[in-house]
Amino acid sequence: MNLHYKSLPDNTVLSLIAPTASGKTDLACRLYETGRFELISVDSALIYQDMNIGTAKPTDDELVRFPHHLVNIIKPTETYNVATFVADVERLIGDIHARGKIPLLVGGTMMYYMALLDGLSAVPDTDPAIRGQVMAWLSDKGIGELYAYLQTHDPKICQRLKISDTQRITRAVEVHMQTGTPMSAWQATPKVAPCHNPHQYWLTLSVEPERAWLHERIAKRLDIMWEQGLVDEVIYLLQKYPDLTPDMPSMRCVGYRQVLEFLAKINHKAMQVNPAIAEFSDKVRSEMPDEDRLFFDQGVNLDECSPFLVNKSTDSTINLQKQQPNLSQMACQDMKNKALYATRQLAKRQSTWQRSLARLNGSSHDAVIVPFSSIQQVEKQLL
């Protein structure tokens, strides 16, 4: 198969799938420079404005040089679901083809790719009024009562959901309250995927790099994020968006969640910005030893943590032993360790999704999926 970019049919929809920190964005930008492509982001974190460091978002200058569709499209307090993403991508594909270019979809949100290549069930869009009722119910009674509601009205969906999965539980409750039909029944309806479009040639390049190499890349990327000021970015978000809550999808993004927990532990004043954030902070602190809470209640200077944000992840243990850190610095290091673990787990889940996508290959003529073990292999084929 000739994959060189000059040989691709004009009706191609090209997808570049790879885990976080694998180098796919750099290759996408090189392809953009050929003049043949427009870039569409397939990343559920890059959609948020002002969330730049923790998402490894291209800089403003880079976005001017290499424009990405579906980046910086909503505030961190807003929501964006898979169905909206699919509708946006279908519209963009038509517009890009009309301009004589090839859409290049690049990102690591595998749920989005599954919707494009495997399809979505006919679950209705969210009714804002119903969503407001469910969120008020969640705030008043807690996730346990919503989960109990689903156990009565949609026991099948409960078999796939943990009680900690707030986002999917609230969505399933919304759907049942709105339609009277369980989410599991909606999901059982036949799927329709954008790649079924007979006028488009969907070509997917799926990269699954070697794990040790990827883990090293992840650690280096996180080191850069800490040095660039991810902690300060989260504080800024809490101050700029006083309605931000821990249950919002933006604050469940890897890295941001761990910083929130850190700020809660050290009793940072930004964690009192609204009742939901304060309640989250209280819950985190309730799990700490009494002596730790008393220490942080005296006030913490974040400058004390600076050396531990600059230190490389691979040197963290040595640095802790040499510098005899206080509780603030230990909390900082704990945040870094948790973020590293969470990002590695994210990459592991992405690889699992990729293998699920690979099983679609050959099941239909609608999409061609080509596996690779490195971005460099893809580069040689395309360029």
mmCIF file of C-alpha atoms in Angstrom:
data_model
loop_
_atom_site.group_PDB
_atom_site.id
_atom_site.type_symbol
_atom_site.label_atom_id
_atom_site.label_comp_id
_atom_site.label_asym_id
_atom_site.label_seq_id
_atom_site.Cartn_x
_atom_site.Cartn_y
_atom_site.Cartn_z
ATOM 1 C CA MET A 1 0.000 0.000 0.000
ATOM 2 C CA ASN A 2 1.393 3.391 -1.030
ATOM 3 C CA LEU A 3 0.855 5.753 1.894
ATOM 4 C CA HIS A 4 2.882 8.710 0.637
ATOM 5 C CA TYR A 5 0.890 11.881 1.169
ATOM 6 C CA LYS A 6 1.046 12.805 -2.530
ATOM 7 C CA SER A 7 -0.561 9.478 -3.472
ATOM 8 C CA LEU A 8 -3.580 9.740 -1.163
ATOM 9 C CA PRO A 9 -6.944 10.166 -2.910
ATOM 10 C CA ASP A 10 -8.557 13.584 -2.597
ATOM 11 C CA ASN A 11 -11.466 12.102 -0.611
ATOM 12 C CA THR A 12 -9.161 10.669 2.074
ATOM 13 C CA VAL A 13 -9.880 11.154 5.773
ATOM 14 C CA LEU A 14 -6.554 10.427 7.466
ATOM 15 C CA SER A 15 -6.337 9.586 11.174
ATOM 16 C CA LEU A 16 -3.103 9.428 13.164
ATOM 17 C CA ILE A 17 -3.728 7.519 16.386
ATOM 18 C CA ALA A 18 -1.109 7.131 19.097
ATOM 19 C CA PRO A 19 -0.870 7.279 22.908
ATOM 20 C CA THR A 20 -0.047 10.417 24.830
ATOM 21 C CA ALA A 21 3.531 11.739 24.516
ATOM 22 C CA SER A 22 4.325 9.578 21.471
ATOM 23 C CA GLY A 23 5.219 12.427 19.081
ATOM 24 C CA LYS A 24 2.133 12.406 16.855
ATOM 25 C CA THR A 25 1.574 16.170 16.997
ATOM 26 C CA ASP A 26 5.056 16.918 15.664
ATOM 27 C CA LEU A 27 4.445 14.657 12.690
ATOM 28 C CA ALA A 28 1.009 16.189 12.090
ATOM 29 C CA CYS A 29 2.592 19.648 11.938
ATOM 30 C CA ARG A 30 5.151 18.442 9.391
ATOM 31 C CA LEU A 31 2.328 17.051 7.279
ATOM 32 C CA TYR A 32 0.477 20.353 7.546
ATOM 33 C CA GLU A 33 3.527 22.093 6.081
ATOM 34 C CA THR A 34 3.137 20.058 2.865
ATOM 35 C CA GLY A 35 0.023 22.103 2.091
ATOM 36 C CA ARG A 36 -2.090 18.989 1.582
ATOM 37 C CA PHE A 37 -3.755 18.774 5.009
ATOM 38 C CA GLU A 38 -5.842 20.582 7.599
ATOM 39 C CA LEU A 39 -5.557 19.412 11.210
ATOM 40 C CA ILE A 40 -8.482 18.312 13.370
ATOM 41 C CA SER A 41 -7.706 17.695 17.038
ATOM 42 C CA VAL A 42 -9.033 14.452 18.510
ATOM 43 C CA ASP A 43 -8.235 15.340 22.109
ATOM 44 C CA SER A 44 -10.837 15.790 24.829
ATOM 45 C CA ALA A 45 -8.485 18.025 26.871
ATOM 46 C CA LEU A 46 -7.346 20.417 24.127
ATOM 47 C CA ILE A 47 -10.922 21.619 23.682
ATOM 48 C CA TYR A 48 -10.625 23.707 26.873
ATOM 49 C CA GLN A 49 -9.520 27.310 26.875
ATOM 50 C CA ASP A 50 -6.800 28.333 29.373
ATOM 51 C CA MET A 51 -5.778 24.726 30.004
ATOM 52 C CA ASN A 52 -2.455 24.877 28.219
ATOM 53 C CA ILE A 53 0.381 23.380 30.254
ATOM 54 C CA GLY A 54 -1.267 20.231 31.589
ATOM 55 C CA THR A 55 -2.700 19.355 28.165
ATOM 56 C CA ALA A 56 0.624 19.877 26.333
ATOM 57 C CA LYS A 57 -1.302 22.202 24.049
ATOM 58 C CA PRO A 58 0.623 23.806 21.181
ATOM 59 C CA THR A 59 1.552 27.404 21.993
ATOM 60 C CA ASP A 60 -0.418 30.322 20.566
ATOM 61 C CA ASP A 61 2.352 30.904 18.021
ATOM 62 C CA GLU A 62 2.310 27.236 17.037
ATOM 63 C CA LEU A 63 -1.470 27.293 16.629
ATOM 64 C CA VAL A 64 -1.115 30.265 14.304
ATOM 65 C CA ARG A 65 1.521 28.429 12.267
ATOM 66 C CA PHE A 66 -0.253 25.054 12.448
ATOM 67 C CA PRO A 67 -3.990 25.741 12.944
ATOM 68 C CA HIS A 68 -5.937 22.978 14.677
ATOM 69 C CA HIS A 69 -9.691 22.672 14.459
ATOM 70 C CA LEU A 70 -11.451 21.845 17.775
ATOM 71 C CA VAL A 71 -8.814 23.411 20.043
ATOM 72 C CA ASN A 72 -9.786 26.108 22.587
ATOM 73 C CA ILE A 73 -13.480 25.841 21.719
ATOM 74 C CA ILE A 74 -15.091 25.840 25.185
ATOM 75 C CA LYS A 75 -14.464 27.065 28.734
ATOM 76 C CA PRO A 76 -13.363 24.601 31.443
ATOM 77 C CA THR A 77 -16.786 25.008 33.048
ATOM 78 C CA GLU A 78 -18.584 23.813 29.908
ATOM 79 C CA THR A 79 -19.194 20.289 28.622
ATOM 80 C CA TYR A 80 -18.619 18.700 25.234
ATOM 81 C CA ASN A 81 -19.861 15.217 24.501
ATOM 82 C CA VAL A 82 -18.918 12.578 21.960
ATOM 83 C CA ALA A 83 -22.018 13.148 19.819
ATOM 84 C CA THR A 84 -21.161 16.842 19.478
ATOM 85 C CA PHE A 85 -17.587 15.918 18.568
ATOM 86 C CA VAL A 86 -18.769 13.558 15.826
ATOM 87 C CA ALA A 87 -21.128 16.181 14.401
ATOM 88 C CA ASP A 88 -18.331 18.773 14.431
ATOM 89 C CA VAL A 89 -15.904 16.403 12.707
ATOM 90 C CA GLU A 90 -18.405 15.457 10.003
ATOM 91 C CA ARG A 91 -18.998 19.144 9.261
ATOM 92 C CA LEU A 92 -15.270 19.902 9.227
ATOM 93 C CA ILE A 93 -14.485 16.988 6.919
ATOM 94 C CA GLY A 94 -16.987 18.288 4.382
ATOM 95 C CA ASP A 95 -15.604 21.823 4.623
ATOM 96 C CA ILE A 96 -11.981 20.683 4.309
ATOM 97 C CA HIS A 97 -12.669 18.463 1.304
ATOM 98 C CA ALA A 98 -14.511 21.372 -0.315
ATOM 99 C CA ARG A 99 -11.317 23.429 0.050
ATOM 100 C CA GLY A 100 -9.352 20.724 -1.752
ATOM 101 C CA LYS A 101 -7.473 19.558 1.347
ATOM 102 C CA ILE A 102 -7.327 16.273 3.279
ATOM 103 C CA PRO A 103 -8.558 16.229 6.911
ATOM 104 C CA LEU A 104 -5.858 14.906 9.247
ATOM 105 C CA LEU A 105 -7.319 13.781 12.561
ATOM 106 C CA VAL A 106 -4.679 13.680 15.255
ATOM 107 C CA GLY A 107 -4.963 13.022 18.984
ATOM 108 C CA GLY A 108 -5.200 10.383 21.652
ATOM 109 C CA THR A 109 -8.818 10.360 22.834
ATOM 110 C CA MET A 110 -9.694 6.820 21.835
ATOM 111 C CA MET A 111 -13.369 7.147 22.737
ATOM 112 C CA TYR A 112 -13.638 9.807 20.022
ATOM 113 C CA TYR A 113 -11.937 7.547 17.481
ATOM 114 C CA MET A 114 -14.230 4.656 18.388
ATOM 115 C CA ALA A 115 -17.214 6.899 17.696
ATOM 116 C CA LEU A 116 -15.794 7.840 14.291
ATOM 117 C CA LEU A 117 -14.780 4.335 13.234
ATOM 118 C CA ASP A 118 -17.185 2.052 15.107
ATOM 119 C CA GLY A 119 -20.118 4.416 15.481
ATOM 120 C CA LEU A 120 -22.423 5.789 18.127
ATOM 121 C CA SER A 121 -25.711 4.467 19.398
ATOM 122 C CA ALA A 122 -28.676 6.771 19.033
ATOM 123 C CA VAL A 123 -28.501 8.211 22.563
ATOM 124 C CA PRO A 124 -30.306 11.579 22.533
ATOM 125 C CA ASP A 125 -28.518 14.836 23.231
ATOM 126 C CA THR A 126 -28.551 16.194 26.775
ATOM 127 C CA ASP A 127 -31.544 18.285 27.818
ATOM 128 C CA PRO A 128 -30.045 21.205 29.808
ATOM 129 C CA ALA A 129 -33.069 21.352 32.113
ATOM 130 C CA ILE A 130 -32.822 17.644 32.950
ATOM 131 C CA ARG A 131 -29.071 17.945 33.405
ATOM 132 C CA GLY A 132 -29.614 20.785 35.872
ATOM 133 C CA GLN A 133 -32.016 18.629 37.886
ATOM 134 C CA VAL A 134 -29.581 15.703 37.960
ATOM 135 C CA MET A 135 -26.631 17.876 38.989
ATOM 136 C CA ALA A 136 -28.704 19.431 41.770
ATOM 137 C CA TRP A 137 -29.685 15.931 42.898
ATOM 138 C CA LEU A 138 -26.026 14.895 42.842
ATOM 139 C CA SER A 139 -25.008 17.914 44.894
ATOM 140 C CA ASP A 140 -27.789 17.400 47.426
ATOM 141 C CA LYS A 141 -27.812 13.603 47.851
ATOM 142 C CA GLY A 142 -24.512 12.365 46.449
ATOM 143 C CA ILE A 143 -23.540 9.862 43.782
ATOM 144 C CA GLY A 144 -24.786 6.897 45.825
ATOM 145 C CA GLU A 145 -28.423 7.885 45.402
ATOM 146 C CA LEU A 146 -28.008 8.354 41.632
ATOM 147 C CA TYR A 147 -26.376 4.950 41.405
ATOM 148 C CA ALA A 148 -29.256 3.432 43.373
ATOM 149 C CA TYR A 149 -31.667 5.044 40.878
ATOM 150 C CA LEU A 150 -29.837 3.305 38.035
ATOM 151 C CA GLN A 151 -29.849 -0.027 39.868
ATOM 152 C CA THR A 152 -33.641 0.191 39.791
ATOM 153 C CA HIS A 153 -34.133 1.627 36.302
ATOM 154 C CA ASP A 154 -31.069 0.401 34.379
ATOM 155 C CA PRO A 155 -29.390 -2.540 36.151
ATOM 156 C CA LYS A 156 -27.549 -3.535 32.968
ATOM 157 C CA ILE A 157 -25.619 -0.279 32.835
ATOM 158 C CA CYS A 158 -24.706 -0.694 36.514
ATOM 159 C CA GLN A 159 -22.860 -3.889 35.641
ATOM 160 C CA ARG A 160 -20.413 -1.762 33.619
ATOM 161 C CA LEU A 161 -20.146 1.267 35.905
ATOM 162 C CA LYS A 162 -18.327 1.723 39.183
ATOM 163 C CA ILE A 163 -19.971 3.984 41.744
ATOM 164 C CA SER A 164 -16.973 6.325 41.395
ATOM 165 C CA ASP A 165 -17.744 6.938 37.705
ATOM 166 C CA THR A 166 -19.672 10.145 38.327
ATOM 167 C CA GLN A 167 -19.766 11.371 34.738
ATOM 168 C CA ARG A 168 -21.247 8.211 33.212
ATOM 169 C CA ILE A 169 -23.667 7.660 36.096
ATOM 170 C CA THR A 170 -25.081 11.176 35.859
ATOM 171 C CA ARG A 171 -25.360 10.838 32.071
ATOM 172 C CA ALA A 172 -27.236 7.522 32.371
ATOM 173 C CA VAL A 173 -29.625 9.048 34.911
ATOM 174 C CA GLU A 174 -30.200 12.042 32.601
ATOM 175 C CA VAL A 175 -31.034 9.781 29.666
ATOM 176 C CA HIS A 176 -33.542 7.707 31.630
ATOM 177 C CA MET A 177 -35.212 10.745 33.176
ATOM 178 C CA GLN A 178 -35.384 12.429 29.771
ATOM 179 C CA THR A 179 -36.620 9.512 27.671
ATOM 180 C CA GLY A 180 -37.922 6.837 30.020
ATOM 181 C CA THR A 181 -35.623 4.392 28.212
ATOM 182 C CA PRO A 182 -32.493 2.970 29.894
ATOM 183 C CA MET A 183 -29.106 4.041 28.572
ATOM 184 C CA SER A 184 -28.239 0.351 28.053
ATOM 185 C CA ALA A 185 -31.201 0.018 25.659
ATOM 186 C CA TRP A 186 -30.110 3.074 23.678
ATOM 187 C CA GLN A 187 -26.587 1.674 23.453
ATOM 188 C CA ALA A 188 -27.932 -1.601 22.060
ATOM 189 C CA THR A 189 -29.394 0.115 18.976
ATOM 190 C CA PRO A 190 -27.497 -0.225 15.657
ATOM 191 C CA LYS A 191 -24.532 2.110 15.347
ATOM 192 C CA VAL A 192 -23.847 4.596 12.585
ATOM 193 C CA ALA A 193 -20.253 5.700 12.025
ATOM 194 C CA PRO A 194 -18.937 8.616 9.945
ATOM 195 C CA CYS A 195 -16.504 6.221 8.256
ATOM 196 C CA HIS A 196 -19.498 4.523 6.626
ATOM 197 C CA ASN A 197 -19.752 7.497 4.242
ATOM 198 C CA PRO A 198 -19.360 5.903 0.775
ATOM 199 C CA HIS A 199 -17.911 9.111 -0.672
ATOM 200 C CA GLN A 200 -14.943 9.163 1.713
ATOM 201 C CA TYR A 201 -11.832 7.003 2.042
ATOM 202 C CA TRP A 202 -11.007 6.563 5.727
ATOM 203 C CA LEU A 203 -7.377 5.631 6.363
ATOM 204 C CA THR A 204 -6.236 5.168 9.963
ATOM 205 C CA LEU A 205 -2.595 4.873 11.005
ATOM 206 C CA SER A 206 -2.432 3.386 14.489
ATOM 207 C CA VAL A 207 0.884 3.652 16.366
ATOM 208 C CA GLU A 208 1.519 1.532 19.454
ATOM 209 C CA PRO A 209 5.107 2.270 20.577
ATOM 210 C CA GLU A 210 7.282 0.200 22.897
ATOM 211 C CA ARG A 211 6.168 0.688 26.503
ATOM 212 C CA ALA A 212 9.508 1.521 28.118
ATOM 213 C CA TRP A 213 10.227 4.167 25.477
ATOM 214 C CA LEU A 214 6.766 5.665 25.973
ATOM 215 C CA HIS A 215 7.108 5.734 29.774
ATOM 216 C CA GLU A 216 10.364 7.640 29.461
ATOM 217 C CA ARG A 217 8.690 10.166 27.150
ATOM 218 C CA ILE A 218 5.799 10.572 29.594
ATOM 219 C CA ALA A 219 8.175 11.263 32.488
ATOM 220 C CA LYS A 220 10.042 13.890 30.474
ATOM 221 C CA ARG A 221 6.813 15.561 29.397
ATOM 222 C CA LEU A 222 5.585 15.774 32.979
ATOM 223 C CA ASP A 223 8.913 17.264 34.097
ATOM 224 C CA ILE A 224 8.406 20.010 31.516
ATOM 225 C CA MET A 225 4.848 20.637 32.732
ATOM 226 C CA TRP A 226 5.948 21.067 36.346
ATOM 227 C CA GLU A 227 8.730 23.431 35.296
ATOM 228 C CA GLN A 228 6.359 25.456 33.110
ATOM 229 C CA GLY A 229 3.996 25.975 36.051
ATOM 230 C CA LEU A 230 1.135 23.477 36.004
ATOM 231 C CA VAL A 231 0.379 24.163 39.682
ATOM 232 C CA ASP A 232 0.094 27.893 38.997
ATOM 233 C CA GLU A 233 -2.103 27.155 35.988
ATOM 234 C CA VAL A 234 -4.621 25.265 38.128
ATOM 235 C CA ILE A 235 -4.666 28.080 40.705
ATOM 236 C CA TYR A 236 -5.285 30.528 37.855
ATOM 237 C CA LEU A 237 -8.182 28.407 36.563
ATOM 238 C CA LEU A 238 -9.810 28.314 39.995
ATOM 239 C CA GLN A 239 -9.532 32.101 40.245
ATOM 240 C CA LYS A 240 -10.705 32.873 36.696
ATOM 241 C CA TYR A 241 -13.598 30.382 36.744
ATOM 242 C CA PRO A 242 -15.167 30.591 40.213
ATOM 243 C CA ASP A 243 -17.894 28.123 39.163
ATOM 244 C CA LEU A 244 -15.355 25.393 38.399
ATOM 245 C CA THR A 245 -16.019 22.172 40.326
ATOM 246 C CA PRO A 246 -14.029 18.939 40.800
ATOM 247 C CA ASP A 247 -16.753 16.900 39.065
ATOM 248 C CA MET A 248 -16.433 18.798 35.777
ATOM 249 C CA PRO A 249 -14.693 16.818 33.006
ATOM 250 C CA SER A 250 -11.983 19.468 32.705
ATOM 251 C CA MET A 251 -10.905 18.944 36.302
ATOM 252 C CA ARG A 252 -10.792 15.184 35.881
ATOM 253 C CA CYS A 253 -8.058 15.488 33.257
ATOM 254 C CA VAL A 254 -4.822 13.778 34.218
ATOM 255 C CA GLY A 255 -2.483 16.195 35.959
ATOM 256 C CA TYR A 256 -5.163 18.704 36.857
ATOM 257 C CA ARG A 257 -6.821 16.256 39.235
ATOM 258 C CA GLN A 258 -3.559 15.558 41.043
ATOM 259 C CA VAL A 259 -2.823 19.290 41.395
ATOM 260 C CA LEU A 260 -6.291 19.847 42.883
ATOM 261 C CA GLU A 261 -5.609 17.165 45.471
ATOM 262 C CA PHE A 262 -2.238 18.744 46.279
ATOM 263 C CA LEU A 263 -3.783 22.198 46.731
ATOM 264 C CA ALA A 264 -6.402 20.637 48.989
ATOM 265 C CA LYS A 265 -3.750 18.927 51.112
ATOM 266 C CA ILE A 266 -1.781 22.129 51.699
ATOM 267 C CA ASN A 267 -5.018 24.042 52.381
ATOM 268 C CA HIS A 268 -4.395 26.563 49.610
ATOM 269 C CA LYS A 269 -6.798 29.513 49.669
ATOM 270 C CA ALA A 270 -7.813 28.864 46.046
ATOM 271 C CA MET A 271 -9.606 25.739 47.285
ATOM 272 C CA GLN A 272 -12.209 27.925 49.003
ATOM 273 C CA VAL A 273 -13.374 29.553 45.760
ATOM 274 C CA ASN A 274 -16.797 27.854 45.883
ATOM 275 C CA PRO A 275 -18.648 25.295 48.047
ATOM 276 C CA ALA A 276 -18.008 22.356 45.697
ATOM 277 C CA ILE A 277 -14.249 22.962 45.649
ATOM 278 C CA ALA A 278 -14.220 23.513 49.418
ATOM 279 C CA GLU A 279 -16.137 20.267 49.971
ATOM 280 C CA PHE A 280 -13.639 18.409 47.787
ATOM 281 C CA SER A 281 -10.801 19.941 49.763
ATOM 282 C CA ASP A 282 -12.381 18.952 53.069
ATOM 283 C CA LYS A 283 -12.782 15.371 51.875
ATOM 284 C CA VAL A 284 -9.124 15.149 50.849
ATOM 285 C CA ARG A 285 -7.980 16.649 54.125
ATOM 286 C CA SER A 286 -10.220 14.363 56.175
ATOM 287 C CA GLU A 287 -8.096 11.428 55.001
ATOM 288 C CA MET A 288 -4.859 13.037 56.242
ATOM 289 C CA PRO A 289 -3.255 12.487 59.658
ATOM 290 C CA ASP A 290 -4.179 15.156 62.222
ATOM 291 C CA GLU A 291 -0.581 16.365 62.552
ATOM 292 C CA ASP A 292 -0.374 16.927 58.770
ATOM 293 C CA ARG A 293 -3.563 18.995 58.755
ATOM 294 C CA LEU A 294 -2.281 21.094 61.635
ATOM 295 C CA PHE A 295 0.991 21.699 59.802
ATOM 296 C CA PHE A 296 -0.742 22.906 56.649
ATOM 297 C CA ASP A 297 -3.237 25.012 58.608
ATOM 298 C CA GLN A 298 -0.320 27.249 59.571
ATOM 299 C CA GLY A 299 0.072 28.300 55.953
ATOM 300 C CA VAL A 300 2.356 27.060 53.183
ATOM 301 C CA ASN A 301 4.751 28.941 50.944
ATOM 302 C CA LEU A 302 4.629 27.296 47.526
ATOM 303 C CA ASP A 303 8.179 28.484 46.899
ATOM 304 C CA GLU A 304 9.270 25.705 49.269
ATOM 305 C CA CYS A 305 8.049 23.224 46.680
ATOM 306 C CA SER A 306 9.857 24.800 43.733
ATOM 307 C CA PRO A 307 12.946 22.574 43.920
ATOM 308 C CA PHE A 308 10.718 19.504 43.836
ATOM 309 C CA LEU A 309 8.808 20.766 40.788
ATOM 310 C CA VAL A 310 12.031 21.385 38.885
ATOM 311 C CA ASN A 311 13.699 18.099 39.868
ATOM 312 C CA LYS A 312 13.386 15.391 37.257
ATOM 313 C CA SER A 313 11.017 12.517 37.999
ATOM 314 C CA THR A 314 13.820 9.972 37.762
ATOM 315 C CA ASP A 315 15.832 11.801 40.451
ATOM 316 C CA SER A 316 12.990 12.411 42.905
ATOM 317 C CA THR A 317 13.931 9.774 45.480
ATOM 318 C CA ILE A 318 17.557 10.894 45.639
ATOM 319 C CA ASN A 319 16.550 14.511 45.995
ATOM 320 C CA LEU A 320 14.139 13.746 48.812
ATOM 321 C CA GLN A 321 16.843 11.944 50.742
ATOM 322 C CA LYS A 322 19.417 14.709 50.257
ATOM 323 C CA GLN A 323 17.172 17.652 51.075
ATOM 324 C CA GLN A 324 15.225 16.207 54.026
ATOM 325 C CA PRO A 325 11.923 17.652 52.771
ATOM 326 C CA ASN A 326 9.182 19.013 54.956
ATOM 327 C CA LEU A 327 5.543 17.983 54.603
ATOM 328 C CA SER A 328 4.879 20.543 51.860
ATOM 329 C CA GLN A 329 7.644 19.162 49.712
ATOM 330 C CA MET A 330 6.556 15.588 50.391
ATOM 331 C CA ALA A 331 3.002 16.493 49.334
ATOM 332 C CA CYS A 332 4.431 18.026 46.187
ATOM 333 C CA GLN A 333 6.420 14.903 45.392
ATOM 334 C CA ASP A 334 3.358 12.748 46.059
ATOM 335 C CA MET A 335 1.429 14.847 43.524
ATOM 336 C CA LYS A 336 4.142 14.308 40.927
ATOM 337 C CA ASN A 337 4.233 10.564 41.549
ATOM 338 C CA LYS A 338 0.455 10.257 41.246
ATOM 339 C CA ALA A 339 0.379 12.298 38.035
ATOM 340 C CA LEU A 340 3.103 10.109 36.539
ATOM 341 C CA TYR A 341 1.231 6.940 37.483
ATOM 342 C CA ALA A 342 -2.079 8.322 36.168
ATOM 343 C CA THR A 343 -0.523 9.312 32.845
ATOM 344 C CA ARG A 344 1.039 5.886 32.415
ATOM 345 C CA GLN A 345 -2.334 4.301 33.160
ATOM 346 C CA LEU A 346 -3.921 6.594 30.583
ATOM 347 C CA ALA A 347 -1.404 5.405 27.998
ATOM 348 C CA LYS A 348 -2.182 1.800 28.948
ATOM 349 C CA ARG A 349 -5.911 2.398 28.445
ATOM 350 C CA GLN A 350 -5.208 4.084 25.124
ATOM 351 C CA SER A 351 -3.301 1.006 23.964
ATOM 352 C CA THR A 352 -6.232 -1.194 24.970
ATOM 353 C CA TRP A 353 -8.600 0.985 22.928
ATOM 354 C CA GLN A 354 -6.192 0.818 19.986
ATOM 355 C CA ARG A 355 -6.292 -2.955 20.032
ATOM 356 C CA SER A 356 -10.087 -2.745 20.017
ATOM 357 C CA LEU A 357 -9.893 -0.514 16.968
ATOM 358 C CA ALA A 358 -7.528 -2.950 15.270
ATOM 359 C CA ARG A 359 -10.196 -5.634 15.525
ATOM 360 C CA LEU A 360 -12.441 -3.478 13.346
ATOM 361 C CA ASN A 361 -9.963 -3.833 10.476
ATOM 362 C CA GLY A 362 -11.323 -6.170 7.851
ATOM 363 C CA SER A 363 -14.785 -6.271 9.445
ATOM 364 C CA SER A 364 -15.947 -3.614 7.006
ATOM 365 C CA HIS A 365 -14.697 -1.990 3.814
ATOM 366 C CA ASP A 366 -15.466 1.411 5.271
ATOM 367 C CA ALA A 367 -12.153 2.023 7.060
ATOM 368 C CA VAL A 368 -8.591 0.815 6.574
ATOM 369 C CA ILE A 369 -6.480 0.577 9.746
ATOM 370 C CA VAL A 370 -2.713 0.179 9.364
ATOM 371 C CA PRO A 371 -0.652 -0.684 12.501
ATOM 372 C CA PHE A 372 2.784 0.771 13.283
ATOM 373 C CA SER A 373 5.173 0.455 16.209
ATOM 374 C CA SER A 374 6.662 3.959 16.015
ATOM 375 C CA ILE A 375 5.932 7.448 14.733
ATOM 376 C CA GLN A 376 9.172 7.232 12.738
ATOM 377 C CA GLN A 377 7.743 4.339 10.716
ATOM 378 C CA VAL A 378 4.679 6.403 9.868
ATOM 379 C CA GLU A 379 6.849 9.366 8.913
ATOM 380 C CA LYS A 380 8.840 7.242 6.440
ATOM 381 C CA GLN A 381 5.630 6.053 4.802
ATOM 382 C CA LEU A 382 3.879 9.427 4.580
ATOM 383 C CA LEU A 383 6.802 11.715 3.767
#
